[in-house]
Coordinates of C-alpha atoms in Angstrom, one line a residue:
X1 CA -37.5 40.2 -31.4
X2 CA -34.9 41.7 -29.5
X3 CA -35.6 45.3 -29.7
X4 CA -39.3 45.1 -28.6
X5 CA -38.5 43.1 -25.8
X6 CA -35.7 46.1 -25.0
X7 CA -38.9 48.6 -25.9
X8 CA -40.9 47.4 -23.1
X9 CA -38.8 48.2 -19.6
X10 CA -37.0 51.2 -21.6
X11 CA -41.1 52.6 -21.5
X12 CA -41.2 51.8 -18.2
X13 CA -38.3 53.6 -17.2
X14 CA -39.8 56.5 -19.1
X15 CA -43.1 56.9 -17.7
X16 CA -40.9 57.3 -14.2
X17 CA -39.8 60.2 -15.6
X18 CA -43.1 61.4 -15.9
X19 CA -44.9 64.5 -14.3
X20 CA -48.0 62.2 -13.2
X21 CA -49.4 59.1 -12.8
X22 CA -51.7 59.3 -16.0
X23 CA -49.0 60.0 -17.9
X24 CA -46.7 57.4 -16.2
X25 CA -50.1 54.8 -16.9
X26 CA -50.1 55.9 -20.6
X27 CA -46.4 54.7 -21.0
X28 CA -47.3 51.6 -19.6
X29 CA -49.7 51.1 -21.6
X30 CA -47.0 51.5 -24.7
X31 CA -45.2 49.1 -23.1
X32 CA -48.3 46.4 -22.8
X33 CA -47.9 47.2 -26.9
X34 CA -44.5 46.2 -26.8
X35 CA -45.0 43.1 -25.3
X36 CA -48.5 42.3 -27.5
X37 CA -46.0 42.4 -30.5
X38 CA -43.7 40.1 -28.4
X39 CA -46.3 38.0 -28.0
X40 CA -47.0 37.7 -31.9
X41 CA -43.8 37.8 -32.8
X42 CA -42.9 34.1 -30.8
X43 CA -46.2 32.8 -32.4
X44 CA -44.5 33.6 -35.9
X45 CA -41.7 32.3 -35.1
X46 CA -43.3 28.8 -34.1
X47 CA -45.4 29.2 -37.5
X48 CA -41.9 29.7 -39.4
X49 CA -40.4 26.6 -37.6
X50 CA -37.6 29.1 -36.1
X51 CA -38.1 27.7 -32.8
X52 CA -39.7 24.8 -31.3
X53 CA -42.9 24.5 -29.3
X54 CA -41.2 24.2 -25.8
X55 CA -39.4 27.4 -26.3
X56 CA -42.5 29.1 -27.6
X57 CA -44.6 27.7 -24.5
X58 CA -41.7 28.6 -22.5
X59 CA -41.8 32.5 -23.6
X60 CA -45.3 32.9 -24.1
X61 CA -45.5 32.2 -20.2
X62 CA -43.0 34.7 -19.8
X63 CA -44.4 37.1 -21.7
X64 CA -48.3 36.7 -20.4
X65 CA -46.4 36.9 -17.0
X66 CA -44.7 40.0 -18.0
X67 CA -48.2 41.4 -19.2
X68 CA -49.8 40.5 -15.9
X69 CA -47.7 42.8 -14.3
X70 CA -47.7 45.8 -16.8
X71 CA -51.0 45.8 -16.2
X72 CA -51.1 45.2 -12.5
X73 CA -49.0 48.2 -12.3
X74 CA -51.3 50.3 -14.0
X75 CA -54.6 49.7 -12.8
X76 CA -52.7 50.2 -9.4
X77 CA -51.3 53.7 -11.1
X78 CA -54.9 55.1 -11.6
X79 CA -56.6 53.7 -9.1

């Protein structure tokens, strides 16, 4: 789990390197990837008993949170 959830700011921090916003959106948008397989990886690891429901609950808020913004920052990028 660790590396996505180091996958989605270093996106991020790309796309501000970018020429333009579009570009700049589209590395968001890799970064709302990153954070989809976030999300299903904490669901697996519920399913596989590796963690308990009150951390799952407790990192699946995070990470919808964390998508929220992602794509927040985005629309607000091409709008």
């Amino acid at each position: 789990m660790r590396k996505t959830s180091v996958d989605i700011p270093a996106y991020i921090a790309e796309g501000c390197g970018k020429s333009d916003d579009a570009d700049f959106a589209k590395a968001l948008g890799v970064s709302l990837a990153f954070a989809n397989r976030l999300e299903y990886y904490a669901l697996m690891a519920l399913d596989l008993k590796m963690i308990n429901e009150a951390n799952h609950y407790a990192m699946q808020d995070e990470i919808v949170e964390v998508k929220k913004m992602i794509n927040g920052f985005k629309r607000k990028l091409l709008s």
